[in-house]
């Protein structure tokens, strides 16, 4: 149920419906909290955790144009007692880290954006995924507008 609510939240965020998206995220967290032991889940659900829900919530907030809320959710994904496991899902970790970089950029924190983008670049060598590569490409494009800033220019030159 938590995953279905997350998919609903994503759809609402893309449709520009913040109240519905955030309600669906709350429902996802509630469903996850009420779920039975992980051993009772379908095997394909191994990757769903509270951290995954918070990552998705951050991504939804970013899509809705609320980068500060996105950063709060991304932080919760890593600090929750049931955190997002980047080692188990490298492709997803790279995509979420790219979204975190986008949120920092949208918040005007170029140093944090480049730091996160640099970590995405480091991860890219071990991940074979078109979606993850597109995330990195999108970051490069977004950062190009800030080429006049040394830290951004250095990153862009490194990835050229």
mmCIF file of C-alpha atoms in Angstrom:
data_model
loop_
_atom_site.group_PDB
_atom_site.id
_atom_site.type_symbol
_atom_site.label_atom_id
_atom_site.label_comp_id
_atom_site.label_asym_id
_atom_site.label_seq_id
_atom_site.Cartn_x
_atom_site.Cartn_y
_atom_site.Cartn_z
ATOM 1 C CA UNK A 1 0.000 0.000 0.000
ATOM 2 C CA UNK A 2 2.834 2.398 0.809
ATOM 3 C CA UNK A 3 4.231 2.033 -2.700
ATOM 4 C CA UNK A 4 0.835 2.675 -4.276
ATOM 5 C CA UNK A 5 0.485 5.862 -2.242
ATOM 6 C CA UNK A 6 3.984 6.920 -3.375
ATOM 7 C CA UNK A 7 3.024 6.451 -7.010
ATOM 8 C CA UNK A 8 -0.097 8.525 -6.373
ATOM 9 C CA UNK A 9 2.033 11.245 -4.739
ATOM 10 C CA UNK A 10 4.314 11.316 -7.767
ATOM 11 C CA UNK A 11 1.362 11.699 -10.116
ATOM 12 C CA UNK A 12 -0.065 14.550 -8.031
ATOM 13 C CA UNK A 13 3.304 16.296 -7.905
ATOM 14 C CA UNK A 14 3.711 16.107 -11.678
ATOM 15 C CA UNK A 15 0.150 17.429 -12.028
ATOM 16 C CA UNK A 16 1.021 20.363 -9.747
ATOM 17 C CA UNK A 17 -1.314 19.325 -6.933
ATOM 18 C CA UNK A 18 0.672 19.851 -3.710
ATOM 19 C CA UNK A 19 -2.095 19.180 -1.177
ATOM 20 C CA UNK A 20 -2.981 15.870 -2.827
ATOM 21 C CA UNK A 21 0.676 14.911 -3.230
ATOM 22 C CA UNK A 22 1.510 15.589 0.415
ATOM 23 C CA UNK A 23 -1.638 13.762 1.557
ATOM 24 C CA UNK A 24 -0.545 10.733 -0.462
ATOM 25 C CA UNK A 25 2.929 10.877 1.098
ATOM 26 C CA UNK A 26 1.389 10.976 4.574
ATOM 27 C CA UNK A 27 -0.734 7.969 3.586
ATOM 28 C CA UNK A 28 2.379 6.143 2.347
ATOM 29 C CA UNK A 29 4.160 6.727 5.660
ATOM 30 C CA UNK A 30 1.086 5.612 7.613
ATOM 31 C CA UNK A 31 0.723 2.466 5.502
ATOM 32 C CA UNK A 32 4.398 1.674 5.970
ATOM 33 C CA UNK A 33 4.164 2.164 9.739
ATOM 34 C CA UNK A 34 1.141 -0.155 9.897
ATOM 35 C CA UNK A 35 2.643 -2.860 7.704
ATOM 36 C CA UNK A 36 3.571 -6.239 9.044
ATOM 37 C CA UNK A 37 7.124 -7.608 9.142
ATOM 38 C CA UNK A 38 9.187 -7.221 5.982
ATOM 39 C CA UNK A 39 9.449 -11.007 5.772
ATOM 40 C CA UNK A 40 5.720 -11.064 4.932
ATOM 41 C CA UNK A 41 6.124 -8.737 1.931
ATOM 42 C CA UNK A 42 6.424 -9.889 -1.631
ATOM 43 C CA UNK A 43 10.108 -10.482 -2.486
ATOM 44 C CA UNK A 44 10.055 -7.667 -5.050
ATOM 45 C CA UNK A 45 9.298 -5.143 -2.308
ATOM 46 C CA UNK A 46 12.686 -5.577 -0.597
ATOM 47 C CA UNK A 47 13.732 -2.018 -1.460
ATOM 48 C CA UNK A 48 10.758 -0.194 0.100
ATOM 49 C CA UNK A 49 11.738 1.470 3.376
ATOM 50 C CA UNK A 50 10.774 4.597 5.274
ATOM 51 C CA UNK A 51 13.895 6.134 3.739
ATOM 52 C CA UNK A 52 12.585 5.371 0.247
ATOM 53 C CA UNK A 53 9.313 7.079 1.129
ATOM 54 C CA UNK A 54 11.172 10.170 2.333
ATOM 55 C CA UNK A 55 13.336 10.172 -0.821
ATOM 56 C CA UNK A 56 10.168 10.057 -2.914
ATOM 57 C CA UNK A 57 8.634 12.805 -0.780
ATOM 58 C CA UNK A 58 11.698 14.950 -1.437
ATOM 59 C CA UNK A 59 11.479 14.330 -5.138
ATOM 60 C CA UNK A 60 7.772 15.232 -5.122
ATOM 61 C CA UNK A 61 8.455 18.449 -3.213
ATOM 62 C CA UNK A 62 11.155 19.393 -5.705
ATOM 63 C CA UNK A 63 8.813 18.734 -8.611
ATOM 64 C CA UNK A 64 6.282 20.981 -6.868
ATOM 65 C CA UNK A 65 8.846 23.790 -6.680
ATOM 66 C CA UNK A 66 9.549 23.538 -2.941
ATOM 67 C CA UNK A 67 13.306 22.853 -2.737
ATOM 68 C CA UNK A 68 13.588 23.561 1.002
ATOM 69 C CA UNK A 69 10.936 20.979 1.799
ATOM 70 C CA UNK A 70 12.669 18.615 -0.615
ATOM 71 C CA UNK A 71 15.966 18.989 1.241
ATOM 72 C CA UNK A 72 14.236 18.326 4.572
ATOM 73 C CA UNK A 73 12.727 15.126 3.159
ATOM 74 C CA UNK A 74 16.017 14.012 1.601
ATOM 75 C CA UNK A 75 17.738 14.497 4.977
ATOM 76 C CA UNK A 76 15.003 12.497 6.725
ATOM 77 C CA UNK A 77 15.547 9.664 4.246
ATOM 78 C CA UNK A 78 19.088 9.222 5.505
ATOM 79 C CA UNK A 79 18.539 9.932 9.209
ATOM 80 C CA UNK A 80 15.378 7.898 9.827
ATOM 81 C CA UNK A 81 15.649 4.760 11.968
ATOM 82 C CA UNK A 82 14.809 2.858 8.753
ATOM 83 C CA UNK A 83 16.997 4.877 6.354
ATOM 84 C CA UNK A 84 17.371 4.761 2.619
ATOM 85 C CA UNK A 85 20.026 2.183 1.773
ATOM 86 C CA UNK A 86 22.186 3.621 -1.012
ATOM 87 C CA UNK A 87 24.311 0.467 -1.091
ATOM 88 C CA UNK A 88 21.339 -1.728 -1.930
ATOM 89 C CA UNK A 89 19.990 0.513 -4.689
ATOM 90 C CA UNK A 90 22.901 2.304 -6.380
ATOM 91 C CA UNK A 91 20.909 3.533 -9.380
ATOM 92 C CA UNK A 92 18.201 4.998 -7.163
ATOM 93 C CA UNK A 93 20.808 6.544 -4.868
ATOM 94 C CA UNK A 94 22.406 8.289 -7.818
ATOM 95 C CA UNK A 95 19.065 9.623 -9.040
ATOM 96 C CA UNK A 96 18.048 10.867 -5.582
ATOM 97 C CA UNK A 97 21.434 12.465 -5.055
ATOM 98 C CA UNK A 98 21.007 14.272 -8.368
ATOM 99 C CA UNK A 99 17.592 15.458 -7.188
ATOM 100 C CA UNK A 100 19.231 16.661 -3.955
ATOM 101 C CA UNK A 101 21.740 18.605 -6.050
ATOM 102 C CA UNK A 102 18.834 20.149 -7.983
ATOM 103 C CA UNK A 103 17.187 21.164 -4.693
ATOM 104 C CA UNK A 104 20.392 22.810 -3.482
ATOM 105 C CA UNK A 105 20.705 24.621 -6.799
ATOM 106 C CA UNK A 106 17.091 25.791 -6.629
ATOM 107 C CA UNK A 107 17.773 27.021 -3.074
ATOM 108 C CA UNK A 108 20.778 29.003 -4.307
ATOM 109 C CA UNK A 109 23.419 26.908 -2.542
ATOM 110 C CA UNK A 110 25.908 26.349 -5.373
ATOM 111 C CA UNK A 111 28.558 24.752 -3.157
ATOM 112 C CA UNK A 112 26.144 22.103 -1.874
ATOM 113 C CA UNK A 113 24.764 21.569 -5.382
ATOM 114 C CA UNK A 114 28.233 20.970 -6.812
ATOM 115 C CA UNK A 115 29.187 18.748 -3.867
ATOM 116 C CA UNK A 116 26.156 16.535 -4.481
ATOM 117 C CA UNK A 117 26.710 16.614 -8.253
ATOM 118 C CA UNK A 118 30.332 15.545 -7.712
ATOM 119 C CA UNK A 119 29.159 12.569 -5.671
ATOM 120 C CA UNK A 120 26.738 11.673 -8.482
ATOM 121 C CA UNK A 121 29.667 11.776 -10.886
ATOM 122 C CA UNK A 122 31.713 9.470 -8.616
ATOM 123 C CA UNK A 123 28.826 6.998 -8.481
ATOM 124 C CA UNK A 124 28.274 7.126 -12.238
ATOM 125 C CA UNK A 125 31.297 4.944 -12.900
ATOM 126 C CA UNK A 126 29.671 1.988 -11.152
ATOM 127 C CA UNK A 127 26.096 2.378 -12.375
ATOM 128 C CA UNK A 128 24.929 1.415 -15.854
ATOM 129 C CA UNK A 129 21.589 3.183 -16.149
ATOM 130 C CA UNK A 130 20.231 5.522 -18.794
ATOM 131 C CA UNK A 131 17.982 7.225 -16.231
ATOM 132 C CA UNK A 132 20.901 7.833 -13.868
ATOM 133 C CA UNK A 133 23.036 9.145 -16.752
ATOM 134 C CA UNK A 134 20.187 11.470 -17.738
ATOM 135 C CA UNK A 135 20.122 12.794 -14.162
ATOM 136 C CA UNK A 136 23.795 13.697 -14.388
ATOM 137 C CA UNK A 137 23.325 15.250 -17.820
ATOM 138 C CA UNK A 138 20.424 17.332 -16.517
ATOM 139 C CA UNK A 139 22.562 18.565 -13.625
ATOM 140 C CA UNK A 140 25.295 19.638 -16.010
ATOM 141 C CA UNK A 141 22.745 21.545 -18.066
ATOM 142 C CA UNK A 142 21.256 23.241 -14.984
ATOM 143 C CA UNK A 143 24.679 24.197 -13.658
ATOM 144 C CA UNK A 144 25.802 25.710 -16.967
ATOM 145 C CA UNK A 145 23.958 28.938 -16.112
ATOM 146 C CA UNK A 146 26.416 29.346 -13.202
ATOM 147 C CA UNK A 147 29.613 28.677 -15.181
ATOM 148 C CA UNK A 148 30.943 32.073 -14.055
ATOM 149 C CA UNK A 149 31.257 30.695 -10.481
ATOM 150 C CA UNK A 150 34.604 28.935 -9.969
ATOM 151 C CA UNK A 151 33.291 25.842 -8.172
ATOM 152 C CA UNK A 152 30.709 25.290 -10.908
ATOM 153 C CA UNK A 153 33.192 25.953 -13.705
ATOM 154 C CA UNK A 154 35.626 23.421 -12.180
ATOM 155 C CA UNK A 155 32.885 20.801 -11.996
ATOM 156 C CA UNK A 156 31.749 21.428 -15.563
ATOM 157 C CA UNK A 157 35.333 21.291 -16.843
ATOM 158 C CA UNK A 158 35.814 17.998 -15.004
ATOM 159 C CA UNK A 159 32.756 16.479 -16.681
ATOM 160 C CA UNK A 160 33.371 17.850 -20.192
#
